[in-house]
């Protein structure tokens, strides 16, 4: 970004030249040249409004657990740093988008509220989870979401209930410059012991089927309708395929893992190779689930 940034944008707390290796769970990528971390909704709104007024492109980052960044990102990146306050009102739980997703599931369990057990093994932020309509074990966010607040690309604040068509499997309309600020889940009163048992069962299932000891970005490809991407990749014989330090996990074929020194380019090449083999072998074009940012 050679253009100087406007003064009102520069008033929003920010850092320079932060490696994406530190901002993403996969641990690769170039530099984030401008990382804006507003601590209030007003600052977040100022960021979006200034960018809209100047016609500046920008991006929004959460916990970086569903992201592969290729190269340096020169445009401003917004990462909310709102105070992590959870409000419990009867069976309704509200939290800011910057709240840790797993920590939120734990807060619900601690409050004796059932419904977020599925979220207990999904890392990242609440905002990223709403944007992705994250889910597991037959449940996804839209099942419990009752209200959410977001900024429009022009920086207007909207608060609403979800409507049909806004959320689908690993997709929501909250893209293209919309920023989730907070969300409310409608939960059920549960038995704390039963909630703990369910969470432990989900975690155990993950522990045996997913490569949690290595850096990864969760499932790389979406499941095609009625099929499992992991099974298609596995049955194409690709487990263990390696490009440099990036590998198709021998534990779960839809996870690519970083053995420590992988580069973004290695992950990009590995993804291309996996897609090409699955297309040739099974005639199925896999669609990335991870977001890919190109510098
Ligand atoms: P990021 O990776 O930071 O961003 C993802 C996308 O969301 C980007 O497009 C970004 O621009 C956008 N975004 C982020 N914050 C906001 C915001 N406030 N407003 C608008 N857009 C925003 N996912 C599942 O669904 N189910 C699983 O079971 C699951 N298991 C996983 C297990 C592991 C070990 C890992 C590493 C990942 C897993 N994931 C899973 C993927 C990932 O955790 C989820 O997609 C998560 O919800 C992404 O949240 P994030 O904050 O990390 O988003
Ligand atoms: N399978 C294989 N080989 C593999 C991996 C899986 O044969 O290498 C088979 C399994 O044996 C099983 C089927 O494929 O019969 C499905 O596998 P699994 O139960 O692991 O679920 P998945 O469809 O691969 C989905 C989500 C996960 C989520 C789990 C649990 C997608 C793309 N993935 O995985 O979400 O945690 O279900 O609900 O929807 C993510 O989105 O990042 C993610 C990790």
CSV table of C-alpha atoms and ligand atoms in Angstrom, one decimal:
chain,number,residue,atom,x,y,z
A,1,UNK,CA,0.0,0.0,0.0
A,2,UNK,CA,1.9,3.0,-1.2
A,3,UNK,CA,-0.9,5.4,-0.5
A,4,UNK,CA,-0.7,7.2,2.9
A,5,UNK,CA,-3.5,6.2,5.2
A,6,UNK,CA,-5.8,8.9,6.5
A,7,UNK,CA,-5.4,10.4,9.9
A,8,UNK,CA,-8.7,9.2,11.3
A,9,UNK,CA,-7.8,5.6,10.4
A,10,UNK,CA,-4.4,5.9,12.0
A,11,UNK,CA,-6.2,6.9,15.3
A,12,UNK,CA,-7.5,3.3,15.5
A,13,UNK,CA,-5.0,1.2,17.5
A,14,UNK,CA,-2.7,-0.6,15.1
A,15,UNK,CA,0.5,-2.5,14.7
A,16,UNK,CA,2.9,-2.8,11.8
A,17,UNK,CA,4.6,-5.7,10.0
A,18,UNK,CA,3.1,-8.6,12.0
A,19,UNK,CA,3.9,-12.1,10.5
A,20,UNK,CA,0.9,-14.1,9.6
A,21,UNK,CA,2.7,-17.1,11.0
A,22,UNK,CA,1.7,-15.6,14.4
A,23,UNK,CA,-1.8,-14.7,13.4
A,24,UNK,CA,-2.9,-18.0,11.9
A,25,UNK,CA,-3.1,-21.5,13.3
A,26,UNK,CA,-1.4,-22.9,10.2
A,27,UNK,CA,1.6,-20.8,10.9
A,28,UNK,CA,2.5,-19.6,7.4
A,29,UNK,CA,2.1,-16.5,5.3
A,30,UNK,CA,3.9,-13.2,4.8
A,31,UNK,CA,3.6,-10.0,6.7
A,32,UNK,CA,0.5,-8.2,7.8
A,33,UNK,CA,1.6,-4.7,7.0
A,34,UNK,CA,-1.2,-2.9,8.9
A,35,UNK,CA,-3.0,-4.7,11.7
A,36,UNK,CA,-5.8,-2.6,13.2
A,37,UNK,CA,-7.1,-3.8,16.5
A,38,UNK,CA,-10.1,-1.6,17.7
A,39,UNK,CA,-11.0,-2.1,21.3
A,40,UNK,CA,-14.5,-0.6,21.0
A,41,UNK,CA,-17.3,-0.9,18.4
A,42,UNK,CA,-17.0,2.9,17.8
A,43,UNK,CA,-13.3,2.4,16.7
A,44,UNK,CA,-14.3,-0.5,14.5
A,45,UNK,CA,-16.9,1.6,12.9
A,46,UNK,CA,-14.4,4.4,12.4
A,47,UNK,CA,-12.1,2.0,10.7
A,48,UNK,CA,-14.8,0.7,8.3
A,49,UNK,CA,-16.1,4.2,7.6
A,50,UNK,CA,-12.6,5.6,6.8
A,51,UNK,CA,-11.9,2.8,4.5
A,52,UNK,CA,-15.2,3.1,2.7
A,53,UNK,CA,-14.8,6.9,2.3
A,54,UNK,CA,-11.3,6.5,0.9
A,55,UNK,CA,-12.3,3.6,-1.3
A,56,UNK,CA,-9.6,1.5,0.4
A,57,UNK,CA,-9.8,-2.3,0.2
A,58,UNK,CA,-9.3,-4.0,3.6
A,59,UNK,CA,-9.9,-7.4,5.2
A,60,UNK,CA,-11.1,-8.8,8.5
A,61,UNK,CA,-9.3,-11.4,10.5
A,62,UNK,CA,-10.5,-13.4,13.5
A,63,UNK,CA,-8.4,-16.2,15.2
A,64,UNK,CA,-6.9,-17.2,11.8
A,65,UNK,CA,-7.9,-20.8,12.2
A,66,UNK,CA,-9.5,-21.1,8.7
A,67,UNK,CA,-7.0,-19.1,6.7
A,68,UNK,CA,-4.1,-19.6,4.3
A,69,UNK,CA,-2.3,-16.4,3.6
A,70,UNK,CA,-0.1,-16.3,0.5
A,71,UNK,CA,2.4,-13.5,0.5
A,72,UNK,CA,2.4,-10.1,2.3
A,73,UNK,CA,-1.0,-8.3,2.8
A,74,UNK,CA,-0.5,-4.6,2.2
A,75,UNK,CA,-4.1,-3.5,2.7
A,76,UNK,CA,-5.4,-2.7,6.3
A,77,UNK,CA,-6.4,-5.8,8.2
A,78,UNK,CA,-9.1,-5.4,11.0
A,79,UNK,CA,-8.9,-7.7,14.0
A,80,UNK,CA,-11.4,-6.8,16.7
A,81,UNK,CA,-10.0,-6.6,20.2
A,82,UNK,CA,-13.3,-5.9,22.0
A,83,UNK,CA,-13.5,-6.6,25.8
A,84,UNK,CA,-14.3,-10.3,26.2
A,85,UNK,CA,-17.4,-9.9,28.3
A,86,UNK,CA,-20.0,-12.7,28.2
A,87,UNK,CA,-23.6,-11.7,29.1
A,88,UNK,CA,-26.0,-14.4,30.3
A,89,UNK,CA,-29.7,-13.4,30.4
A,90,UNK,CA,-31.7,-16.4,31.3
A,91,UNK,CA,-31.1,-18.9,28.5
A,92,UNK,CA,-29.6,-16.3,26.2
A,93,UNK,CA,-25.9,-15.8,25.9
A,94,UNK,CA,-24.3,-12.8,24.2
A,95,UNK,CA,-20.6,-12.2,23.5
A,96,UNK,CA,-18.4,-10.0,21.4
A,97,UNK,CA,-17.1,-11.3,18.1
A,98,UNK,CA,-13.5,-11.2,19.4
A,99,UNK,CA,-14.3,-13.7,22.1
A,100,UNK,CA,-12.5,-17.0,21.8
A,101,UNK,CA,-14.8,-19.6,20.4
A,102,UNK,CA,-13.8,-22.5,22.6
A,103,UNK,CA,-13.7,-20.3,25.7
A,104,UNK,CA,-17.3,-19.2,24.8
A,105,UNK,CA,-18.5,-22.9,24.7
A,106,UNK,CA,-16.8,-23.3,28.1
A,107,UNK,CA,-18.6,-20.2,29.5
A,108,UNK,CA,-21.9,-21.6,28.3
A,109,UNK,CA,-21.2,-25.0,30.0
A,110,UNK,CA,-20.1,-23.2,33.2
A,111,UNK,CA,-23.4,-21.3,33.2
A,112,UNK,CA,-25.3,-24.7,32.9
A,113,UNK,CA,-26.4,-23.8,29.4
A,114,UNK,CA,-26.6,-26.5,26.8
A,115,UNK,CA,-26.4,-26.0,23.0
A,116,UNK,CA,-22.8,-24.9,22.4
A,117,UNK,CA,-21.2,-28.3,23.1
A,118,UNK,CA,-20.6,-28.7,19.4
A,119,UNK,CA,-18.4,-25.6,19.5
A,120,UNK,CA,-16.1,-26.9,22.2
A,121,UNK,CA,-13.4,-28.1,19.8
A,122,UNK,CA,-13.6,-25.4,17.1
A,123,UNK,CA,-10.9,-22.8,17.6
A,124,UNK,CA,-10.8,-19.2,16.4
A,125,UNK,CA,-13.1,-16.3,17.4
A,126,UNK,CA,-16.9,-16.0,17.7
A,127,UNK,CA,-16.9,-13.6,14.8
A,128,UNK,CA,-15.1,-16.1,12.5
A,129,UNK,CA,-17.5,-18.8,13.6
A,130,UNK,CA,-20.6,-16.8,12.8
A,131,UNK,CA,-19.1,-15.7,9.4
A,132,UNK,CA,-18.3,-19.4,8.6
A,133,UNK,CA,-21.4,-20.8,10.3
A,134,UNK,CA,-19.0,-23.1,12.0
A,135,UNK,CA,-20.3,-26.5,13.0
A,136,UNK,CA,-19.6,-30.0,14.1
A,137,UNK,CA,-21.4,-33.2,15.0
A,138,UNK,CA,-24.6,-32.3,13.3
A,139,UNK,CA,-25.0,-28.8,14.8
A,140,UNK,CA,-23.9,-25.4,13.4
A,141,UNK,CA,-24.2,-21.8,14.6
A,142,UNK,CA,-27.4,-21.0,12.8
A,143,UNK,CA,-29.1,-23.6,15.0
A,144,UNK,CA,-28.6,-21.5,18.1
A,145,UNK,CA,-28.1,-18.0,16.8
A,146,UNK,CA,-31.0,-15.6,17.6
A,147,UNK,CA,-29.6,-12.2,17.1
A,148,UNK,CA,-26.4,-10.7,15.8
A,149,UNK,CA,-24.8,-7.3,15.3
A,150,UNK,CA,-22.7,-6.4,12.3
A,151,UNK,CA,-21.3,-3.4,10.4
A,152,UNK,CA,-22.2,-3.0,6.8
A,153,UNK,CA,-19.4,-2.2,4.2
A,154,UNK,CA,-20.4,1.5,4.7
A,155,UNK,CA,-19.9,1.2,8.4
A,156,UNK,CA,-23.6,1.2,9.4
A,157,UNK,CA,-24.5,-0.8,12.5
A,158,UNK,CA,-27.2,-3.4,12.0
A,159,UNK,CA,-28.7,-5.7,14.7
A,160,UNK,CA,-31.1,-8.4,13.6
A,161,UNK,CA,-32.3,-12.0,13.8
A,162,UNK,CA,-31.1,-14.5,11.2
A,163,UNK,CA,-33.3,-15.0,8.2
A,164,UNK,CA,-33.6,-17.9,5.8
A,165,UNK,CA,-30.8,-17.9,3.2
A,166,UNK,CA,-28.3,-16.0,5.3
A,167,UNK,CA,-26.5,-19.0,6.7
A,168,UNK,CA,-25.7,-22.3,5.0
A,169,UNK,CA,-23.2,-25.1,5.4
A,170,UNK,CA,-19.8,-23.4,6.2
A,171,UNK,CA,-21.1,-20.2,4.5
A,172,UNK,CA,-22.9,-17.0,5.5
A,173,UNK,CA,-23.7,-13.7,3.8
A,174,UNK,CA,-21.4,-11.9,6.2
A,175,UNK,CA,-18.6,-11.3,3.7
A,176,UNK,CA,-17.7,-8.5,1.3
A,177,UNK,CA,-16.9,-5.9,4.0
A,178,UNK,CA,-19.5,-6.9,6.6
A,179,UNK,CA,-18.0,-7.2,10.1
A,180,UNK,CA,-19.7,-9.3,12.8
A,181,UNK,CA,-19.5,-7.4,16.1
A,182,UNK,CA,-21.4,-9.7,18.5
A,183,UNK,CA,-23.8,-12.6,18.6
A,184,UNK,CA,-26.5,-14.0,20.9
A,185,UNK,CA,-27.3,-17.7,21.2
A,186,UNK,CA,-30.5,-19.1,22.6
A,187,UNK,CA,-29.5,-22.1,24.7
A,188,UNK,CA,-31.3,-24.6,26.9
A,189,UNK,CA,-30.9,-25.1,30.7
A,190,UNK,CA,-28.8,-28.3,31.0
A,191,UNK,CA,-27.4,-30.5,33.6
A,192,UNK,CA,-23.7,-29.3,34.0
A,193,UNK,CA,-22.5,-32.9,34.4
A,194,UNK,CA,-24.3,-34.0,31.2
A,195,UNK,CA,-22.8,-31.0,29.3
A,196,UNK,CA,-19.3,-31.9,30.5
A,197,UNK,CA,-19.8,-35.5,29.4
A,198,UNK,CA,-20.9,-34.5,26.0
A,199,UNK,CA,-18.0,-32.0,25.6
A,200,UNK,CA,-15.5,-34.7,26.7
A,201,UNK,CA,-17.0,-37.2,24.2
A,202,UNK,CA,-16.7,-34.7,21.3
A,203,UNK,CA,-13.2,-33.9,22.3
A,204,UNK,CA,-12.2,-37.6,22.5
A,205,UNK,CA,-13.7,-38.1,19.0
A,206,UNK,CA,-11.7,-35.3,17.6
A,207,UNK,CA,-8.6,-36.5,19.4
A,208,UNK,CA,-8.7,-39.8,17.7
A,209,UNK,CA,-9.7,-38.6,14.2
A,210,UNK,CA,-8.0,-35.2,13.8
A,211,UNK,CA,-4.2,-34.3,13.9
A,212,UNK,CA,-4.4,-31.9,16.8
A,213,UNK,CA,-0.8,-32.1,17.7
A,214,UNK,CA,0.4,-30.3,14.5
A,215,UNK,CA,-0.4,-26.9,13.2
A,216,UNK,CA,-3.3,-27.0,10.8
A,217,UNK,CA,-6.4,-25.0,9.6
A,218,UNK,CA,-9.1,-27.6,10.2
A,219,UNK,CA,-10.6,-29.2,7.1
A,220,UNK,CA,-9.2,-27.8,4.0
A,221,UNK,CA,-12.0,-28.6,1.6
A,222,UNK,CA,-15.8,-28.6,2.1
A,223,UNK,CA,-17.6,-31.9,2.0
A,224,UNK,CA,-19.3,-32.2,-1.4
A,225,UNK,CA,-23.1,-32.9,-0.9
A,226,UNK,CA,-23.5,-36.4,0.4
A,227,UNK,CA,-19.8,-37.2,0.4
A,228,UNK,CA,-16.8,-36.8,2.6
A,229,UNK,CA,-13.8,-34.9,1.2
A,230,UNK,CA,-11.6,-36.7,3.7
A,231,UNK,CA,-12.7,-40.1,2.5
A,232,UNK,CA,-12.3,-39.1,-1.2
A,233,UNK,CA,-8.7,-37.8,-0.6
A,234,UNK,CA,-7.9,-40.9,1.6
A,235,UNK,CA,-9.2,-43.3,-1.0
A,236,UNK,CA,-7.2,-41.6,-3.7
A,237,UNK,CA,-4.1,-42.7,-1.7
A,238,UNK,CA,-3.0,-39.2,-0.8
A,239,UNK,CA,-2.4,-39.5,2.9
A,240,UNK,CA,1.2,-38.7,3.6
A,241,UNK,CA,1.6,-36.7,0.3
A,242,UNK,CA,4.2,-34.0,1.1
A,243,UNK,CA,5.4,-30.8,-0.4
A,244,UNK,CA,8.3,-29.6,1.7
A,245,UNK,CA,7.0,-29.4,5.3
A,246,UNK,CA,3.3,-29.4,4.3
A,247,UNK,CA,1.7,-32.8,4.4
A,248,UNK,CA,-1.7,-34.5,3.9
A,249,UNK,CA,-2.3,-35.7,7.4
A,250,UNK,CA,-1.9,-39.5,7.8
A,251,UNK,CA,-4.6,-39.2,10.5
A,252,UNK,CA,-7.3,-37.3,8.6
A,253,UNK,CA,-6.9,-36.7,4.8
A,254,UNK,CA,-8.8,-33.4,4.8
A,255,UNK,CA,-6.3,-31.8,7.2
A,256,UNK,CA,-3.0,-30.5,5.8
A,257,UNK,CA,-0.4,-30.1,8.5
A,258,UNK,CA,2.6,-28.0,9.0
A,259,UNK,CA,5.6,-30.0,10.2
A,260,UNK,CA,7.3,-26.8,11.3
A,261,UNK,CA,8.9,-25.0,8.4
A,262,UNK,CA,6.2,-25.2,5.7
A,263,UNK,CA,5.6,-22.2,3.5
A,264,UNK,CA,2.4,-20.8,2.2
A,265,UNK,CA,3.5,-21.7,-1.3
A,266,UNK,CA,4.0,-25.4,-0.2
A,267,UNK,CA,0.4,-25.5,1.1
A,268,UNK,CA,-0.9,-23.9,-2.1
A,269,UNK,CA,0.9,-26.5,-4.2
A,270,UNK,CA,-0.3,-29.3,-2.0
A,271,UNK,CA,-3.9,-28.1,-2.2
A,272,UNK,CA,-3.6,-27.9,-6.0
A,273,UNK,CA,-2.2,-31.4,-6.2
A,274,UNK,CA,-4.9,-32.9,-4.0
A,275,UNK,CA,-7.7,-31.2,-6.0
A,276,UNK,CA,-6.2,-32.4,-9.3
A,277,UNK,CA,-5.9,-36.0,-8.1
A,278,UNK,CA,-9.4,-36.2,-6.6
A,279,UNK,CA,-10.9,-34.6,-9.8
A,280,UNK,CA,-9.1,-37.2,-12.0
A,281,UNK,CA,-9.8,-40.2,-9.7
A,282,UNK,CA,-13.4,-39.4,-8.6
A,283,UNK,CA,-14.6,-36.7,-11.0
A,284,UNK,CA,-15.3,-34.4,-8.0
A,285,UNK,CA,-14.0,-30.8,-7.9
A,286,UNK,CA,-13.3,-30.1,-4.2
A,287,UNK,CA,-14.1,-26.6,-3.0
A,288,UNK,CA,-11.8,-25.0,-0.4
A,289,UNK,CA,-13.3,-24.5,3.0
A,290,UNK,CA,-10.4,-22.4,4.1
A,291,UNK,CA,-10.2,-18.8,3.1
A,292,UNK,CA,-7.3,-18.0,0.9
A,293,UNK,CA,-5.8,-14.5,1.0
A,294,UNK,CA,-3.4,-13.6,-1.7
A,295,UNK,CA,-1.0,-10.6,-1.3
B,1,LIG,P1,-10.5,-16.7,10.6
B,1,LIG,O1,-9.8,-17.9,10.2
B,1,LIG,O2,-9.7,-15.5,11.2
B,1,LIG,O3,-11.3,-16.1,9.3
B,1,LIG,C1,-12.2,-16.9,8.6
B,1,LIG,C2,-13.1,-16.1,7.7
B,1,LIG,O4,-13.9,-15.3,8.6
B,1,LIG,C3,-12.3,-15.0,6.9
B,1,LIG,O5,-13.0,-14.8,5.7
B,1,LIG,C4,-12.4,-13.7,7.8
B,1,LIG,O6,-12.4,-12.6,7.0
B,1,LIG,C5,-13.8,-13.9,8.4
B,1,LIG,N1,-14.0,-13.3,9.7
B,1,LIG,C6,-13.3,-13.4,10.8
B,1,LIG,N2,-13.8,-12.6,11.8
B,1,LIG,C7,-14.8,-12.0,11.2
B,1,LIG,C8,-15.8,-11.0,11.7
B,1,LIG,N3,-15.7,-10.5,13.0
B,1,LIG,N4,-16.7,-10.5,10.9
B,1,LIG,C9,-16.8,-11.0,9.6
B,1,LIG,N5,-15.9,-11.9,9.1
B,1,LIG,C10,-15.0,-12.4,9.9
B,1,LIG,N6,-14.6,-25.3,11.6
B,1,LIG,C11,-15.8,-25.9,11.7
B,1,LIG,O7,-16.8,-25.3,11.2
B,1,LIG,N7,-16.0,-27.1,12.3
B,1,LIG,C12,-15.0,-27.7,12.9
B,1,LIG,O8,-15.2,-28.8,13.5
B,1,LIG,C13,-13.7,-27.2,12.9
B,1,LIG,N8,-12.6,-27.8,13.4
B,1,LIG,C14,-11.4,-27.2,13.4
B,1,LIG,C15,-10.4,-27.8,14.1
B,1,LIG,C16,-9.1,-27.3,14.0
B,1,LIG,C17,-8.0,-27.9,14.8
B,1,LIG,C18,-8.9,-26.0,13.3
B,1,LIG,C19,-7.5,-25.4,13.3
B,1,LIG,C20,-9.9,-25.4,12.7
B,1,LIG,C21,-11.2,-26.0,12.7
B,1,LIG,N9,-12.3,-25.4,12.0
B,1,LIG,C22,-13.5,-25.9,12.1
B,1,LIG,C23,-12.1,-24.2,11.2
B,1,LIG,C24,-12.1,-22.8,12.0
B,1,LIG,O9,-11.8,-23.0,13.3
B,1,LIG,C25,-13.5,-22.2,11.9
B,1,LIG,O10,-13.9,-21.9,10.6
B,1,LIG,C26,-13.6,-20.9,12.7
B,1,LIG,O11,-14.9,-20.6,13.0
B,1,LIG,C27,-12.9,-19.7,12.1
B,1,LIG,O12,-12.8,-18.7,13.0
B,1,LIG,P2,-11.6,-17.6,13.0
B,1,LIG,O13,-12.0,-16.6,14.0
B,1,LIG,O14,-10.3,-18.4,13.2
B,1,LIG,O15,-11.7,-17.1,11.5
B,2,LIG,N1,-12.7,-40.6,6.5
B,2,LIG,C1,-11.8,-41.4,5.8
B,2,LIG,N2,-10.5,-41.0,5.8
B,2,LIG,C2,-10.0,-39.9,6.3
B,2,LIG,C3,-10.9,-39.0,7.0
B,2,LIG,C4,-12.2,-39.4,7.0
B,2,LIG,O1,-12.2,-42.4,5.3
B,2,LIG,O2,-8.8,-39.6,6.2
B,2,LIG,C5,-14.1,-41.0,6.6
B,2,LIG,C6,-14.4,-41.3,8.1
B,2,LIG,O3,-14.1,-42.6,8.4
B,2,LIG,C7,-15.9,-41.0,8.1
B,2,LIG,C8,-16.1,-39.9,7.1
B,2,LIG,O4,-14.9,-39.9,6.3
B,2,LIG,O5,-16.6,-42.2,7.7
B,2,LIG,C9,-16.3,-38.5,7.7
B,2,LIG,O6,-15.1,-38.2,8.5
B,2,LIG,P1,-15.2,-37.4,9.9
B,2,LIG,O7,-16.2,-38.0,10.8
B,2,LIG,O8,-13.9,-37.2,10.4
B,2,LIG,O9,-15.9,-36.0,9.4
B,2,LIG,P2,-15.6,-35.1,8.3
B,2,LIG,O10,-16.8,-35.1,7.4
B,2,LIG,O11,-14.3,-35.4,7.6
B,2,LIG,C10,-16.6,-33.0,9.3
B,2,LIG,C11,-16.3,-31.5,9.3
B,2,LIG,C12,-15.3,-31.2,10.5
B,2,LIG,C13,-16.0,-31.6,11.8
B,2,LIG,C14,-16.4,-33.1,11.7
B,2,LIG,C15,-17.2,-33.5,13.0
B,2,LIG,C16,-16.2,-30.6,7.0
B,2,LIG,C17,-15.4,-30.4,5.8
B,2,LIG,N3,-15.6,-31.2,8.1
B,2,LIG,O12,-15.5,-33.7,9.1
B,2,LIG,O13,-15.1,-29.8,10.5
B,2,LIG,O14,-15.1,-31.4,12.9
B,2,LIG,O15,-17.2,-33.3,10.6
B,2,LIG,O16,-18.5,-33.0,12.9
B,2,LIG,O17,-17.4,-30.4,7.1
B,2,LIG,C18,-13.8,-28.1,9.6
B,2,LIG,O18,-14.8,-27.6,9.1
B,2,LIG,O19,-12.7,-27.5,9.5
B,2,LIG,C19,-13.8,-29.3,10.4
B,2,LIG,C20,-12.8,-29.9,10.9
